[in-house]
PDB file of C-alpha atoms in Angstrom:
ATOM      1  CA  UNK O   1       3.848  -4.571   1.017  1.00 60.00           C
ATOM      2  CA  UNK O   2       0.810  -3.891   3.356  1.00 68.00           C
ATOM      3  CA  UNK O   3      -1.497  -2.995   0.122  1.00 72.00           C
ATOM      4  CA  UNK O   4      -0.051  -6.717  -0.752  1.00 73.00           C
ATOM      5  CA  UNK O   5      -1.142  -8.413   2.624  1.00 76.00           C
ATOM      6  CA  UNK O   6      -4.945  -6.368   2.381  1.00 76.00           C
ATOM      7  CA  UNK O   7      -5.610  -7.512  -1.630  1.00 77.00           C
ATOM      8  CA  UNK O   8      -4.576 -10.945  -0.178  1.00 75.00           C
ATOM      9  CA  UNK O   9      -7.027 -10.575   2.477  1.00 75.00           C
ATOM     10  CA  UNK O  10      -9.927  -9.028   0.273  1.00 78.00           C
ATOM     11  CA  UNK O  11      -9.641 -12.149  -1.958  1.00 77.00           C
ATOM     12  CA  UNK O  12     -10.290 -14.046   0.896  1.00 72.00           C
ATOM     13  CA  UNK O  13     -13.036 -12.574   2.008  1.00 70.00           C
ATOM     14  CA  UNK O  14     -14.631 -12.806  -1.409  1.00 74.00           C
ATOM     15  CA  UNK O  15     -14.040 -16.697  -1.368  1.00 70.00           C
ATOM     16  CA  UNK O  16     -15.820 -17.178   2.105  1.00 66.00           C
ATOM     17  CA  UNK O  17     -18.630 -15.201   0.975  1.00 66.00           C
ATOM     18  CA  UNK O  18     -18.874 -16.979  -2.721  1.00 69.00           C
ATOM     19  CA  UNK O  19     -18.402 -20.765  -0.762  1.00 63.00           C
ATOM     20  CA  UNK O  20     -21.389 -22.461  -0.137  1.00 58.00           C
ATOM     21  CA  UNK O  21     -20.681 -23.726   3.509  1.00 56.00           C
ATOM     22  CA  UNK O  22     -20.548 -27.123   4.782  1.00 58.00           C
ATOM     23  CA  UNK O  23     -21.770 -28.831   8.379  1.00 60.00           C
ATOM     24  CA  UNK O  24     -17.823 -28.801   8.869  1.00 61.00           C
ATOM     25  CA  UNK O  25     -16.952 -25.153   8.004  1.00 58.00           C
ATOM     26  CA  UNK O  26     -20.134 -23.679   9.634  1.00 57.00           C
ATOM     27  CA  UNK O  27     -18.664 -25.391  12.768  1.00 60.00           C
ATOM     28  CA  UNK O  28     -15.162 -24.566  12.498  1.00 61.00           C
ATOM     29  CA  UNK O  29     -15.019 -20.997  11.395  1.00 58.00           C
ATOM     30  CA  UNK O  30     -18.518 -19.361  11.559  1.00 55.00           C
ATOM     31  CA  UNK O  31     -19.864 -21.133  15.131  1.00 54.00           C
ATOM     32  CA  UNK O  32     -16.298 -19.224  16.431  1.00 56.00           C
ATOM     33  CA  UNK O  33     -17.169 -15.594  14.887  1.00 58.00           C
ATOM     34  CA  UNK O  34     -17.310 -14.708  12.222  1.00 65.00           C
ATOM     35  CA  UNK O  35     -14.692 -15.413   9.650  1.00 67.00           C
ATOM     36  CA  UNK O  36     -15.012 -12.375   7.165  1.00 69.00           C
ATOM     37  CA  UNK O  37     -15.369 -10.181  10.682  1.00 73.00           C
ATOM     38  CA  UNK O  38     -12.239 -11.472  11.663  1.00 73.00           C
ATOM     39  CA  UNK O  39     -10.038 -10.572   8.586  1.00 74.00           C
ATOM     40  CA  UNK O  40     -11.705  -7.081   8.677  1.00 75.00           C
ATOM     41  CA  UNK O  41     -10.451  -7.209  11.854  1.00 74.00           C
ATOM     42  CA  UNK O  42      -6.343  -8.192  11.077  1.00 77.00           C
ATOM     43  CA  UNK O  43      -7.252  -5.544   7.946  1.00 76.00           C
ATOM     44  CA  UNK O  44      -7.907  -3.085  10.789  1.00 74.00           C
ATOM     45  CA  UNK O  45      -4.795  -4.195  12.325  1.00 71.00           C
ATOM     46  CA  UNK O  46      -2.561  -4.339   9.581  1.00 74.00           C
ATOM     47  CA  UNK O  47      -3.709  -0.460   8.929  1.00 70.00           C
ATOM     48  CA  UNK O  48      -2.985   0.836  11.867  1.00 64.00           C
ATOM     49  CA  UNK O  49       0.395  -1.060  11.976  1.00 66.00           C
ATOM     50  CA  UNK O  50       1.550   1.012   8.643  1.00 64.00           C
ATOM     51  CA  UNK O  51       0.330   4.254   9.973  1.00 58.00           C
ATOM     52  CA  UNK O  52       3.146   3.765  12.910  1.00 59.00           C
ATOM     53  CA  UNK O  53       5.828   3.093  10.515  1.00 67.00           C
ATOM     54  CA  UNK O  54       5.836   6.279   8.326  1.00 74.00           C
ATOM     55  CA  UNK O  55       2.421   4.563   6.133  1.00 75.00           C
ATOM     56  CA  UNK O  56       4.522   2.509   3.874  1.00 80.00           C
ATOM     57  CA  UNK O  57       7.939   5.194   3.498  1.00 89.00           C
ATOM     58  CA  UNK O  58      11.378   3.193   2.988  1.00 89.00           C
ATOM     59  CA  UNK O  59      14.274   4.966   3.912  1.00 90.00           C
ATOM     60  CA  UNK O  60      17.166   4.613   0.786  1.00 93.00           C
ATOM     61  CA  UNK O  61      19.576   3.907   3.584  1.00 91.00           C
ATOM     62  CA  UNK O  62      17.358   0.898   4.269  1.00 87.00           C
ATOM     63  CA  UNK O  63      16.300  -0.546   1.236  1.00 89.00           C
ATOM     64  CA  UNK O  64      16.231   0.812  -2.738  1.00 94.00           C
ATOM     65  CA  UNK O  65      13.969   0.119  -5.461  1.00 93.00           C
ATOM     66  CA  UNK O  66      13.799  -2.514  -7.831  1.00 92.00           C
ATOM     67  CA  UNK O  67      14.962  -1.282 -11.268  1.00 94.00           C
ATOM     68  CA  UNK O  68      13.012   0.862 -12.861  1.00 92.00           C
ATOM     69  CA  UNK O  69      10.404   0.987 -10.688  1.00 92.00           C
ATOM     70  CA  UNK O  70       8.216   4.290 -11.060  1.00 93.00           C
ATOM     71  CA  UNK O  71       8.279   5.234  -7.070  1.00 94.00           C
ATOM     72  CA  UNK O  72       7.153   8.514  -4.673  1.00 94.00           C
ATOM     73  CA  UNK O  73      10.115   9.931  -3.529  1.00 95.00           C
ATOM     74  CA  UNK O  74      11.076  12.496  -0.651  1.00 95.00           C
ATOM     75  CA  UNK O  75      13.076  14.605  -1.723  1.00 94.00           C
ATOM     76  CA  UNK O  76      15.435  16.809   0.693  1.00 94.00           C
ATOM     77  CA  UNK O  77      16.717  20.104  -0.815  1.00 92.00           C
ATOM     78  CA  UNK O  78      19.943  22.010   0.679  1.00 91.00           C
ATOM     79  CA  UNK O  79      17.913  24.624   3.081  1.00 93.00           C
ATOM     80  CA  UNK O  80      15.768  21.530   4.824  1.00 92.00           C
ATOM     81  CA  UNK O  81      12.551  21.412   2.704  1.00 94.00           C
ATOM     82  CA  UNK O  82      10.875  18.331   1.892  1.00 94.00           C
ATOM     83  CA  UNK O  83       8.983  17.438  -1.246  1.00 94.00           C
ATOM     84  CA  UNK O  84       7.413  14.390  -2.427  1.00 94.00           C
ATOM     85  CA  UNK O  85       8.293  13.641  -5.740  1.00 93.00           C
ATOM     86  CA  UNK O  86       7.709  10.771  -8.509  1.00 93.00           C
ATOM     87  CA  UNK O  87      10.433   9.283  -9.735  1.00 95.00           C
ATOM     88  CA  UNK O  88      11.697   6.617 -12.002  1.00 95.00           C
ATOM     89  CA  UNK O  89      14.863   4.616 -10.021  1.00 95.00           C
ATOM     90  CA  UNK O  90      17.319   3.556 -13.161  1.00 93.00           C
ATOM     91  CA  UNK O  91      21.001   2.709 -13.242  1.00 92.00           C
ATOM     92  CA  UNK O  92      21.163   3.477  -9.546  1.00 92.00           C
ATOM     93  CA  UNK O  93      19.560   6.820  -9.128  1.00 94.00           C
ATOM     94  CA  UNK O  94      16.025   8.329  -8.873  1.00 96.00           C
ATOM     95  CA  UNK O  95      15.247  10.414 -12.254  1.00 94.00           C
ATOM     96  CA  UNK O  96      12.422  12.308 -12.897  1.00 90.00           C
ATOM     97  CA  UNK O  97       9.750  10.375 -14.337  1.00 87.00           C
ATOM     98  CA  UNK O  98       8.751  12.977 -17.674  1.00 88.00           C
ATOM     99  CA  UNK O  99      12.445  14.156 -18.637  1.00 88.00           C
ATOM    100  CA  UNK O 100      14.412  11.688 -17.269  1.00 85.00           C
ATOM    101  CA  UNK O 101      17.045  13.396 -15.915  1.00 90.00           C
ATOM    102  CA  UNK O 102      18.544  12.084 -12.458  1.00 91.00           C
ATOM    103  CA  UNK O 103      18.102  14.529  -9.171  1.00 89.00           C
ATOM    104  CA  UNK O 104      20.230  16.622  -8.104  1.00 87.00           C
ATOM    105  CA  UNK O 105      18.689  17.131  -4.554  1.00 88.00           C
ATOM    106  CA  UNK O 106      18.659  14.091  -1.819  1.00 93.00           C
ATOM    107  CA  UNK O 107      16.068  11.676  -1.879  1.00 96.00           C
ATOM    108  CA  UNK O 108      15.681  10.582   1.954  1.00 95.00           C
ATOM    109  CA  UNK O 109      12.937   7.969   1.387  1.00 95.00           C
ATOM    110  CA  UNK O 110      10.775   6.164  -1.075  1.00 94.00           C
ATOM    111  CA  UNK O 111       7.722   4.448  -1.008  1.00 92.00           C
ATOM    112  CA  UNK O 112       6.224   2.178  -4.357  1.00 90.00           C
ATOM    113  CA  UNK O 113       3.488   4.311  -6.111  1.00 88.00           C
ATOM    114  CA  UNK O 114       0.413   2.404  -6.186  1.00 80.00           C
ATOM    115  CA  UNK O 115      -2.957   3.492  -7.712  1.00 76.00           C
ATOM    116  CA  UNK O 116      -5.639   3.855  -5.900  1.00 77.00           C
ATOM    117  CA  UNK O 117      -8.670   2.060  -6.175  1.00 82.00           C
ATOM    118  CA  UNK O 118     -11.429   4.195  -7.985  1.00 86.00           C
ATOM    119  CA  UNK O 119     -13.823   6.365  -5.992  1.00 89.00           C
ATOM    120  CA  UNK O 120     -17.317   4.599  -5.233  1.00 88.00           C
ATOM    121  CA  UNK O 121     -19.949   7.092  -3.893  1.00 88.00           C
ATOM    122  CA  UNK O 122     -21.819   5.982  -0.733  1.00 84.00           C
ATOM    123  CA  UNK O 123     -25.225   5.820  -1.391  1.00 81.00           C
ATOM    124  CA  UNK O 124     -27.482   7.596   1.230  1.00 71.00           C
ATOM    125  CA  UNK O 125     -30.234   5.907   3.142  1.00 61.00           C
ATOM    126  CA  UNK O 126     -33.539   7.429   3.116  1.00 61.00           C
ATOM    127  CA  UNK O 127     -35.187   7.125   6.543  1.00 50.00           C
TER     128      UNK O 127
END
């Protein structure tokens, strides 16, 4: 949901920066600050905001996934341990994503798996 609401917001940064502004837009949005500074800004925001809720975890007893939906799971074994997992949720259950074959161990909490955008090296400045 929150990687939703930031590719929203990165589209609409790219549109302010591709428009050619107008007397009225100039007035409106960049005499005020700085429109592109401000949704960096409620990016910022937004960030921070999925940090404090367990950065985009679902618990199952909240909400499952849609059908087979490839997902991260956390998976809760009988002597406590934790381990995230990917998993496939089919006919109701999580299954592992190569074989198949459903868990046998609790899954506690799921979160969509989402692929990252490529890495970009920074170019260094030479001073």
């Amino acid at each position: 949901m929150i990687e939703k609401i930031i590719k929203a917001l990165d589209e609409d940064i790219a549109k302010i920066k591709a428009e050619t502004p107008d007397e009225a837009f100039i007035e409106e949005i960049l005499m005020d600050g700085s429109a592109v500074r401000q949704t960096e800004r409620i990016k910022k925001i937004i960030k921070n905001i999925s940090a404090e809720y367990n950065n985009g975890w679902i618990p199952v007893s909240e909400r499952l996934p849609e059908e087979e939906e490839t997902v991260w799971t956390t998976v809760k074994y009988s002597t406590g341990r934790t381990e995230t997992k990917t998993a496939i949720y089919q006919s109701g259950r999580f299954c592992n994503i190569l074989s198949r074959d459903y868990f046998s161990n609790i899954v506690i909490a799921w979160r969509p798996r989402i692929v990252p955008e490529p890495y970009i090296p920074v170019e260094s400045e030479e001073t």
